[in-house]
Coordinates of C-alpha atoms in Angstrom, one line a residue:
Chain A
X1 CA 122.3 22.7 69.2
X2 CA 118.6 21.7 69.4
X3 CA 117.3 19.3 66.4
X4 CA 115.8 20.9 63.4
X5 CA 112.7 22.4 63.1
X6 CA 110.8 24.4 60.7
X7 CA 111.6 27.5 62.3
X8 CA 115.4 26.6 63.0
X9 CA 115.8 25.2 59.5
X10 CA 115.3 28.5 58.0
X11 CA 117.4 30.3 60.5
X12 CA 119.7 27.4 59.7
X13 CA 119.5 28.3 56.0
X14 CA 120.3 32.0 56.1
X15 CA 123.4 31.5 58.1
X16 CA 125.0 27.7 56.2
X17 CA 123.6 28.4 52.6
X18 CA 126.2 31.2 51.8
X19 CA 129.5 28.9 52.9
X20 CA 128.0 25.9 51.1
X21 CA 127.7 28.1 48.0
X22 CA 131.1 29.2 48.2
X23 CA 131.7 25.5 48.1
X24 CA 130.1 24.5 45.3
X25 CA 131.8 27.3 43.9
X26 CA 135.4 26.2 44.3
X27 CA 134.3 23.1 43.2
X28 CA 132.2 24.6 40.2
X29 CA 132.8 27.7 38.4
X30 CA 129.3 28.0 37.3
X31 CA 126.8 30.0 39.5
X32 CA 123.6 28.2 38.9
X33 CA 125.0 24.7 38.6
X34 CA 126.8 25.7 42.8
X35 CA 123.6 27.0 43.3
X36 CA 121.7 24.1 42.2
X37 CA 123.7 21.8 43.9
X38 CA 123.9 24.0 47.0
X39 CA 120.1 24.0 47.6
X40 CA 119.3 20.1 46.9
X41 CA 122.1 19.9 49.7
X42 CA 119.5 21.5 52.0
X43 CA 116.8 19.7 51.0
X44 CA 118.6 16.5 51.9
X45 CA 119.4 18.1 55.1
X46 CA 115.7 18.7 56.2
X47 CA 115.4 14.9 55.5
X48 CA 118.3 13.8 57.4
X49 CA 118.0 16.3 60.3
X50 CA 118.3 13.5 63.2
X51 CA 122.2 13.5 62.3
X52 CA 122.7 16.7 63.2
X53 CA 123.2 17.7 67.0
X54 CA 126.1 20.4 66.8
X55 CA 127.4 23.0 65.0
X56 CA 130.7 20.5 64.1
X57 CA 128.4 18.2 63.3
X58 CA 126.1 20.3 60.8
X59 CA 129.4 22.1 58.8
X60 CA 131.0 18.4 58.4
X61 CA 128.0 17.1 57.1
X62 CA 127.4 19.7 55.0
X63 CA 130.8 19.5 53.2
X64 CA 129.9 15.7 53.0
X65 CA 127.2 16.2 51.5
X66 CA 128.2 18.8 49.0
X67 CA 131.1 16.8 48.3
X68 CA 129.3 13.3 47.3
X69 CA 126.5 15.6 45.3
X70 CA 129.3 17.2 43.0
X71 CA 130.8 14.1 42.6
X72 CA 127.6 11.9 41.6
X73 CA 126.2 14.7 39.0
X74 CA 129.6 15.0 37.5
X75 CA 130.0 11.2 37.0
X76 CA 126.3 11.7 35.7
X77 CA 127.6 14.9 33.6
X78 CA 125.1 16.9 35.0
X79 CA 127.3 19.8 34.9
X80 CA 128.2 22.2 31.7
X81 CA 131.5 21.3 30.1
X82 CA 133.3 24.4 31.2
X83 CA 132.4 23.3 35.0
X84 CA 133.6 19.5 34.1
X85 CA 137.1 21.2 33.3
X86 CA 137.2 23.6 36.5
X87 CA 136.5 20.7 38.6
X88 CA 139.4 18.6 37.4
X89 CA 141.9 21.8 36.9
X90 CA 140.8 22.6 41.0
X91 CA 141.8 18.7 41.5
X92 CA 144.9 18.7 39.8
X93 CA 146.0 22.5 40.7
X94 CA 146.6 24.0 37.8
X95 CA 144.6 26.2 35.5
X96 CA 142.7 25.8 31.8
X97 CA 143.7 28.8 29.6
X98 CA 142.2 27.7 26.7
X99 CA 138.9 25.5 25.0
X100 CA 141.5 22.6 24.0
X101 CA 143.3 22.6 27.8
X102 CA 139.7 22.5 28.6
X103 CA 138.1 19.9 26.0
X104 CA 141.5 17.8 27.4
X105 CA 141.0 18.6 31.5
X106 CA 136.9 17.3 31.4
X107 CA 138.4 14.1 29.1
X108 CA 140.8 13.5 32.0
X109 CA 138.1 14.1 35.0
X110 CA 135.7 11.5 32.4
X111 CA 138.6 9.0 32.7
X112 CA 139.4 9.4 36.6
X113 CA 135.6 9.7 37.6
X114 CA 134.9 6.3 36.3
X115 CA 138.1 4.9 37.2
X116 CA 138.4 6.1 41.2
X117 CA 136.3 4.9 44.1
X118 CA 134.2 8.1 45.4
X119 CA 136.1 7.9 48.5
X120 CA 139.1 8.8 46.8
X121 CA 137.6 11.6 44.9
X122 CA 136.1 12.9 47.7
X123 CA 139.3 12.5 49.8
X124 CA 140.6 14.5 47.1
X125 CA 138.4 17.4 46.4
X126 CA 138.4 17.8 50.7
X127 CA 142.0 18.1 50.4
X128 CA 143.1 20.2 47.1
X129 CA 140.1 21.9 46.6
X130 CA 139.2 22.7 50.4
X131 CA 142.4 23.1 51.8
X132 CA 141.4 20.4 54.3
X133 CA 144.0 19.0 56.7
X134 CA 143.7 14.8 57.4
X135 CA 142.3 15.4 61.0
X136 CA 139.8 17.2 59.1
X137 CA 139.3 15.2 56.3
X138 CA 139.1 12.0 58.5
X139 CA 136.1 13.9 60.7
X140 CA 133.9 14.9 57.7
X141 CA 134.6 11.6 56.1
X142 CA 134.1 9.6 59.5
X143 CA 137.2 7.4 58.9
X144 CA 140.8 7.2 60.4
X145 CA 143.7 9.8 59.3
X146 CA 145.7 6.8 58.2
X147 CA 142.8 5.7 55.9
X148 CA 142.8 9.7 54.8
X149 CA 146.7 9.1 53.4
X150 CA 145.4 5.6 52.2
X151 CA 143.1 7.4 49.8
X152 CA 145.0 10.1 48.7
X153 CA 147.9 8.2 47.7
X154 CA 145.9 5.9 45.8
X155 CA 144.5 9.1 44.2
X156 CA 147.6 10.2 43.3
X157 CA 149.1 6.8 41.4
X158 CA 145.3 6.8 39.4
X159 CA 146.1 10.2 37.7
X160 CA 149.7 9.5 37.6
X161 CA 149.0 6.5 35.7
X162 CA 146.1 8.2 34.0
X163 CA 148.9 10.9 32.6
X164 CA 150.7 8.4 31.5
X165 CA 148.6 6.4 29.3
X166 CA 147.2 9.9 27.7
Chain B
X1 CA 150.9 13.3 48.6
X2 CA 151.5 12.2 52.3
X3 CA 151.0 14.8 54.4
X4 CA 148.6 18.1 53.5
X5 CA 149.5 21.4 55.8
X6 CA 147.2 24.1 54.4
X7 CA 148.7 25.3 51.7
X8 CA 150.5 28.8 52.0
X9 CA 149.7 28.3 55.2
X10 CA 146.0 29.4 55.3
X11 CA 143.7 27.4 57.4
X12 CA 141.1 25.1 55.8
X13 CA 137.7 26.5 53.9
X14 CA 136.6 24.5 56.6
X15 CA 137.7 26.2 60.0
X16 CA 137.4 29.2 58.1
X17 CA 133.8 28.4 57.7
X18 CA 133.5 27.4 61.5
X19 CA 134.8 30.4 62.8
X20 CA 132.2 32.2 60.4
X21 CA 129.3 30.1 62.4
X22 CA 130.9 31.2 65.7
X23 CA 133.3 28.9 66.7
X24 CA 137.0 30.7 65.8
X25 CA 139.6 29.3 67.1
X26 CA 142.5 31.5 68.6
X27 CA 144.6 30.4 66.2
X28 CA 142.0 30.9 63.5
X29 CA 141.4 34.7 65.0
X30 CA 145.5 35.5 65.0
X31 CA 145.6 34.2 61.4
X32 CA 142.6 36.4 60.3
X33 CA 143.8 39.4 61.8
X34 CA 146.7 39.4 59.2
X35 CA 145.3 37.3 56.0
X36 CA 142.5 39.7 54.1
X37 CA 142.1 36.6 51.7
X38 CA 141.3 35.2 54.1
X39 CA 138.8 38.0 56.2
X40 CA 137.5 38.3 52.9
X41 CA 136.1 35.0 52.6
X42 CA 134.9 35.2 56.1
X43 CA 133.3 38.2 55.1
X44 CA 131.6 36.9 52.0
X45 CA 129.4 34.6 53.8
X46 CA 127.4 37.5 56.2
X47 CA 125.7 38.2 53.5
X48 CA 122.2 36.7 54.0
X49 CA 121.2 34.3 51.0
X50 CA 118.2 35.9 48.8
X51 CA 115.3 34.7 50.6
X52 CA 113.9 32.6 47.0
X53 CA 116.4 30.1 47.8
X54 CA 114.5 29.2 50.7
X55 CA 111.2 29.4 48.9
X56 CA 112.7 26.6 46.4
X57 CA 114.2 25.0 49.3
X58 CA 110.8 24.2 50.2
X59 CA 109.0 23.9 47.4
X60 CA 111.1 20.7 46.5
X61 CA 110.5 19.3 49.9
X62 CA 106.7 20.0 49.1
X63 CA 106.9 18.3 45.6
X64 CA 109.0 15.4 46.9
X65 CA 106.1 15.0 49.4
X66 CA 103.5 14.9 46.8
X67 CA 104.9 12.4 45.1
X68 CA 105.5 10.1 48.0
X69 CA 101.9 10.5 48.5
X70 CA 101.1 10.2 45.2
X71 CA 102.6 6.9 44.9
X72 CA 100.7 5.9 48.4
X73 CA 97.5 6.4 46.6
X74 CA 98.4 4.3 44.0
X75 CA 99.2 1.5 45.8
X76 CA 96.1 1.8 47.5
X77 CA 94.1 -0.2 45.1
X78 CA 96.9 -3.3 45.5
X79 CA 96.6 -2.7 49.5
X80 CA 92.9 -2.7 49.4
X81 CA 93.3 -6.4 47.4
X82 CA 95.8 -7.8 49.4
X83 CA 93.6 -7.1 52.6
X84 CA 90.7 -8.8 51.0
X85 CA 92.3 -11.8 50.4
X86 CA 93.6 -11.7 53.7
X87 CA 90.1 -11.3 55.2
X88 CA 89.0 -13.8 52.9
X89 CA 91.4 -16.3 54.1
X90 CA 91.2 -15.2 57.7
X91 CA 87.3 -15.4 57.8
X92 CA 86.7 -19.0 55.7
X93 CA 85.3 -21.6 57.6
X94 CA 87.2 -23.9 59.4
X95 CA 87.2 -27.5 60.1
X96 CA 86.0 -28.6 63.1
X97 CA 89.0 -28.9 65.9
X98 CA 88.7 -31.2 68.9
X99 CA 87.6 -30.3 71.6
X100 CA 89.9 -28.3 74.2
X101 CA 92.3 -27.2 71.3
X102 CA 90.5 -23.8 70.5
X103 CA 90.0 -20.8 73.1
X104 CA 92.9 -21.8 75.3
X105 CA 95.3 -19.4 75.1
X106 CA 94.4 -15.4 74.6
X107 CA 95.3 -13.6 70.9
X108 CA 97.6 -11.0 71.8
X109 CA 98.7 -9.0 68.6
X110 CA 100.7 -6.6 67.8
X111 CA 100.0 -3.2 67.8
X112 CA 101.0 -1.3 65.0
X113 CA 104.7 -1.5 63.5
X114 CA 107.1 -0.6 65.8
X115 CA 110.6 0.6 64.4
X116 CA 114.0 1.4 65.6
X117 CA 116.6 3.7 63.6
X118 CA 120.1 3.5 65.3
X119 CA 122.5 6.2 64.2
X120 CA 125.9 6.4 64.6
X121 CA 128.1 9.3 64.9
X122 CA 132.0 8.5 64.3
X123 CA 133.6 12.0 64.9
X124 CA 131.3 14.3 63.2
X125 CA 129.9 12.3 60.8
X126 CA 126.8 10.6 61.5
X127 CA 125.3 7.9 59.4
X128 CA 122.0 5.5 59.8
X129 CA 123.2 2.3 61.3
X130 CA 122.8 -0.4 58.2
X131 CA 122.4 -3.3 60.4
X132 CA 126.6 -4.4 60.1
X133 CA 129.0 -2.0 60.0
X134 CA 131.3 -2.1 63.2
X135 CA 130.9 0.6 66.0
X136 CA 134.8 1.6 67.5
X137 CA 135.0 3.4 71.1
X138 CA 134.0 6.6 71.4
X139 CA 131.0 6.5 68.7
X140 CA 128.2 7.7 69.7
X141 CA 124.6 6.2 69.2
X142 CA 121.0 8.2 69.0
X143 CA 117.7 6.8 68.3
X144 CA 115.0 7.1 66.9
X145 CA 111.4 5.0 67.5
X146 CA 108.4 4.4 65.5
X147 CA 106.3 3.4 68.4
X148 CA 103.5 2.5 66.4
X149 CA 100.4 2.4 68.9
X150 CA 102.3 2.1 72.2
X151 CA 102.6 4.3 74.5
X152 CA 105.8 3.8 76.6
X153 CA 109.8 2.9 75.8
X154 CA 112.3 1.0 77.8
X155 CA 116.0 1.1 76.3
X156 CA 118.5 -0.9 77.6
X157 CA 122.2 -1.3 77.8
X158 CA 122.7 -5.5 78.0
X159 CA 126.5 -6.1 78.2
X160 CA 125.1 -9.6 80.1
X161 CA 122.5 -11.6 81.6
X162 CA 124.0 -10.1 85.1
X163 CA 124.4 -6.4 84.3
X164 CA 121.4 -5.0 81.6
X165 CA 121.4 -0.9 82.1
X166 CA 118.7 1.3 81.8
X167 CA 119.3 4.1 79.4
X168 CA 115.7 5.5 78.9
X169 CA 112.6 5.1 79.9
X170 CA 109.8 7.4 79.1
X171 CA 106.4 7.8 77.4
X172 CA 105.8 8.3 73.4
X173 CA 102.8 9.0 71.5
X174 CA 101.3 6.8 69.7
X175 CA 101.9 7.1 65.6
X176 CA 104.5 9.3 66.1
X177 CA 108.2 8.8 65.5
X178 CA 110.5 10.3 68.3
X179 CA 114.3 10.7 68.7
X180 CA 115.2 10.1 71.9
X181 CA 117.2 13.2 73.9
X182 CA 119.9 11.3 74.5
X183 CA 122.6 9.8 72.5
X184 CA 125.2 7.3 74.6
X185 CA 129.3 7.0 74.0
X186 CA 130.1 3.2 72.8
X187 CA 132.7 2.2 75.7
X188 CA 135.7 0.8 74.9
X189 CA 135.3 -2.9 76.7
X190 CA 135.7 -5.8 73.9
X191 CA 132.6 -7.3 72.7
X192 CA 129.3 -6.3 70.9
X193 CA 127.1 -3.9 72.2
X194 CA 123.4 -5.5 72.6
X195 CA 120.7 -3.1 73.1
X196 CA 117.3 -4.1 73.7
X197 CA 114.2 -1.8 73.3
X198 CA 110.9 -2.4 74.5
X199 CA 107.6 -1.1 73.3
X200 CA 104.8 -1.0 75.6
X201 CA 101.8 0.7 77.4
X202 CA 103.4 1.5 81.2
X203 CA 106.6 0.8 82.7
X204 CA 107.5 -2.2 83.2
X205 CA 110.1 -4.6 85.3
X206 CA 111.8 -6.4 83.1
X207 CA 112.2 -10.2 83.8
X208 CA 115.4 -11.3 82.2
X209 CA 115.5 -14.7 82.1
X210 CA 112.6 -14.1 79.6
X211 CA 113.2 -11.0 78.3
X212 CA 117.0 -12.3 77.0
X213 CA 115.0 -15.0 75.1
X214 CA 112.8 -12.7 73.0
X215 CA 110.2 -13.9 75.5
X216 CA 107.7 -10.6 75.5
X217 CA 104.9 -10.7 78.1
X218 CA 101.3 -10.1 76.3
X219 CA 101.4 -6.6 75.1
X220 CA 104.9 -5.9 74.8
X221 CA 107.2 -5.9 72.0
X222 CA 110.9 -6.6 72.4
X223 CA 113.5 -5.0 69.6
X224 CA 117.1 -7.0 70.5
X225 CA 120.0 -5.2 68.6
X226 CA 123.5 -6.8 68.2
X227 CA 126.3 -4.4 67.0
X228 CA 129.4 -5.3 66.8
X229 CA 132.8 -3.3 67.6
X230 CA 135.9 -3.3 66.4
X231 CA 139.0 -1.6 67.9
X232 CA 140.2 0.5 65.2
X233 CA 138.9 2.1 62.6
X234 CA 141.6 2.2 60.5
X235 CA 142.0 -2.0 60.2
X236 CA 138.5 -1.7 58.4
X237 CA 138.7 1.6 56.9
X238 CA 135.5 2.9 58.4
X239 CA 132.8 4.5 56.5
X240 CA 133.0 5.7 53.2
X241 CA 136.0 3.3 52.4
X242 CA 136.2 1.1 49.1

C-alpha cells in the first residue's frame, strides 16, 4: 500500500469510514455521537499517515484509534447519557431495559472509567465489544498475547469488585 | 476471562472488516457463506459514506491548520525580539583579542534544523519512537527527515566500530520533510541498535574513527541514535501497558 495522499485519502475514506462507523456504533448507540467520533478518527489519520504502510496496518490502527477516542470522550462525558449506558451494558454483555438500569449502567462505567488504566478498557471493549481474539487484540494494541490476558483479567477483578461495593 | 474464542463462533468485527477491504481469509469466506449476520454486516459497509463526511473531514484539517498558523503569527512578534537581541548581542563590539587568536579556524554553521522521526511498528501497530521505549525482534523501523537545507542523506546500520551498514543513501530537498522508502526489520542479535544519519550536500565516505565520535567534517551534520532492545515484549508489557 503506497503512503497517503490527498487523492488516496479520499479513496481511503469512502472504503474505511463505513466499518469505523459501524464501530463507533457498537460502541455507541447514538448516530451522531459514532459519527462524530468516526470522522475526528480520520482527521487524525491524515496527520499520522507515515504509520500506515498496509492494509493490516491501516484497519488495526483504525480500531486503535477509535478505541482510545471513545474511551477519552467518555471519561470526558462527551457522550449523551443513553450512549454512557450502552457503552458499559456492550462491556459488561448484558442489556438496559429501562431509565433506572440505565441511570445505574453509566454510574457504573463513571466508576470503572476513572478507576481502570485505558489499556484495560481498551483491552476490553477489543474483546467484548469487537469480538476480538488475543492474537488480535495483541496486534492492534502492539503488545504480547500474554499481556492481552494480563489486562483482561485485571478488567475483570475491577468490575467484580466494583459490583461488589455497589 | 482467560481465553476469548469469538463468541458463537463468528469471527471478529475485525477479520470481518478485513475481508470487507479485500483480504478474506478461506476460513473467513467458508464462514460467510453460511452466517447472513454475518454477510450482512459485510454487506453494510459497500455502501459508500455520504460524500459531506469527507467535506467535514477536511474542513477540520483546514481549521486545525489555521490555527496552527494562527498561533505562528502570533509568536512572530516574540521571534522578531528574540532575534534582535540576538543580533544585538552578536553585533556589539568586542574587546580587542591578541593577536593570532581570531580568523584561525573557518565558521562552519549549521544549516537549517535537521530532524529525525523514528517509527516503530510492533505487529501492526505503529507508534512514533519517544526516544526510550525498547525495540524487540522483528519490529520494524521507518523514517522520516527534516533535512532542513541539505541536500543528501546517509543512514546507517552501526552494530560496531568494525561493521557500520549502509541502509540508504539518496538525495532530499531541501525544506522538505521525507519518509524514506524503506523501513528495516530489528534483528534479533542482543544489544542496542545504533543508527546514525547524516545530513549533507553529496555523498560522502564516511571516516569512522571520526564519525563514531560525533566528529562531523565542515558541512555535515551527524544524528547518532541509541535504541535499545529487549527480548520479549511481554517482560515489559510493550506499548499501551500501565
Amino acid at each position: 500500500m503506497p503512503p497517503l495522499d490527498d487523492a488516496s485519502f479520499e479513496a481511503c475514506y469512502r472504503r474505511a469510514f463505513p466499518l469505523v462507523l459501524a464501530k463507533c456504533r457498537r460502541m455507541l448507540r447514538g448516530h451522531a455521537d459514532a459519527t462524530d467520533v468516526a470522522q475526528e478518527v480520520f482527521v487524525r489519520l491524515w496527520k499520522h499517515r507515515e504509520l500506515i504502510d498496509d492494509h493490516p496496518a491501516l484497519t488495526a490502527w483504525l480500531y486503535r484509534t477509535s478505541t482510545h477516542l471513545v474511551i477519552d470522550r467518555a471519561r470526558n462525558r462527551a457522550f449523551s447519557q443513553e450512549n454512557l449506558a450502552h457503552l458499559h451494558s456492550a462491556l459488561q454483555g448484558r442489556a438496559v431495559s429501562d431509565s433506572e438500569a440505565r441511570f445505574i449502567s453509566r454510574e457504573e462505567l463513571r466508576r470503572l472509567l476513572a478507576d481502570c488504566p485505558e489499556p484495560e478498557v481498551e483491552a476490553a471493549i477489543l474483546s467484548r465489544v469487537d469480538r476480538l481474539t488475543h492474537p488480535e487484540i495483541a496486534e492492534v494494541m502492539g503488545v504480547g498475547e500474554r499481556t492481552v490476558r494480563r489486562l483482561l483479567g485485571r478488567f475483570d477483578e475491577r468490575t467484580g469488585a466494583l459490583q461488589e461495593t455497589a | 476471562m482467560t481465553t476469548s474464542p469469538s463468541p458463537l463462533s463468528h469471527p471478529s468485527y475485525l477479520a470481518l472488516d478485513r475481508a470487507s477491504l479485500g483480504e478474506p481469509s478461506a476460513e473467513i469466506a467458508q464462514h460467510m457463506e453460511s452466517c447472513a449476520e454475518c454477510r450482512r454486516h459485510v454487506a453494510s459497509l459497500a455502501e459508500p459514506p455520504p460524500a459531506s463526511g469527507f467535506v467535514r473531514v477536511r474542513q477540520q484539517l483546514d481549521a486545525q491548520k489555521r490555527s496552527k498558523l494562527r498561533v505562528l503569527f502570533m509568536l512572530a512578534p516574540v521571534v522578531a525580539a528574540a532575534a534582535g537581541v540576538l543580533l544585538f548581542v552578536a553585533l556589539r563590539p568586542q574587546p580587542e583579542l591578541p593577536a593570532g587568536q581570531l580568523g584561525e579556524q573557518p565558521y562552519v554553521g549549521t544549516k537549517g534544523f535537521t530532524s529525525v522521526w523514528i517509527y516503530v511498528k510492533h505487529g501492526s501497530a505503529s507508534e512514533l519512537w519517544d526516544g526510550k521505549r525498547a525495540l524487540f525482534a522483528g519490529d520494524r523501523l521507518r523514517l522520516k527527515l527534516d533535512p532542513g537545507q541539505f541536500r543528501h542523506v546517509q543512514v546507517y546500520s552501526v552494530k560496531g566500530p568494525d561493521a557500520p551498514a549502509l541502509l540508504f543513501t539518496g538525495s532530499v530537498t531541501p525544506g522538505q520533510s521525507v519518509t524514506l522508502p524503506d523501513a528495516w526489520k530489528v534483528d534479533a542479535e542482543p544489544g542496542a541498535e545504533r543508527l546514525l544519519v547524516a545530513f549533507s550536500n553529496q555523498p560522502l565516505e564516511p571516516v569512522w574513527p571520526d564519525w563514531l565520535q560525533g566528529k562531523a567534517p565542515p558541512g555535515v551534520t551527524l544524528l547518532p541514535f541509541v535504541l535499545p532492545k529487549s527480548e520479549s515484549p511481554d517482560l515489559d508489557g510493550g506499548a499501551g501497558t500501565p
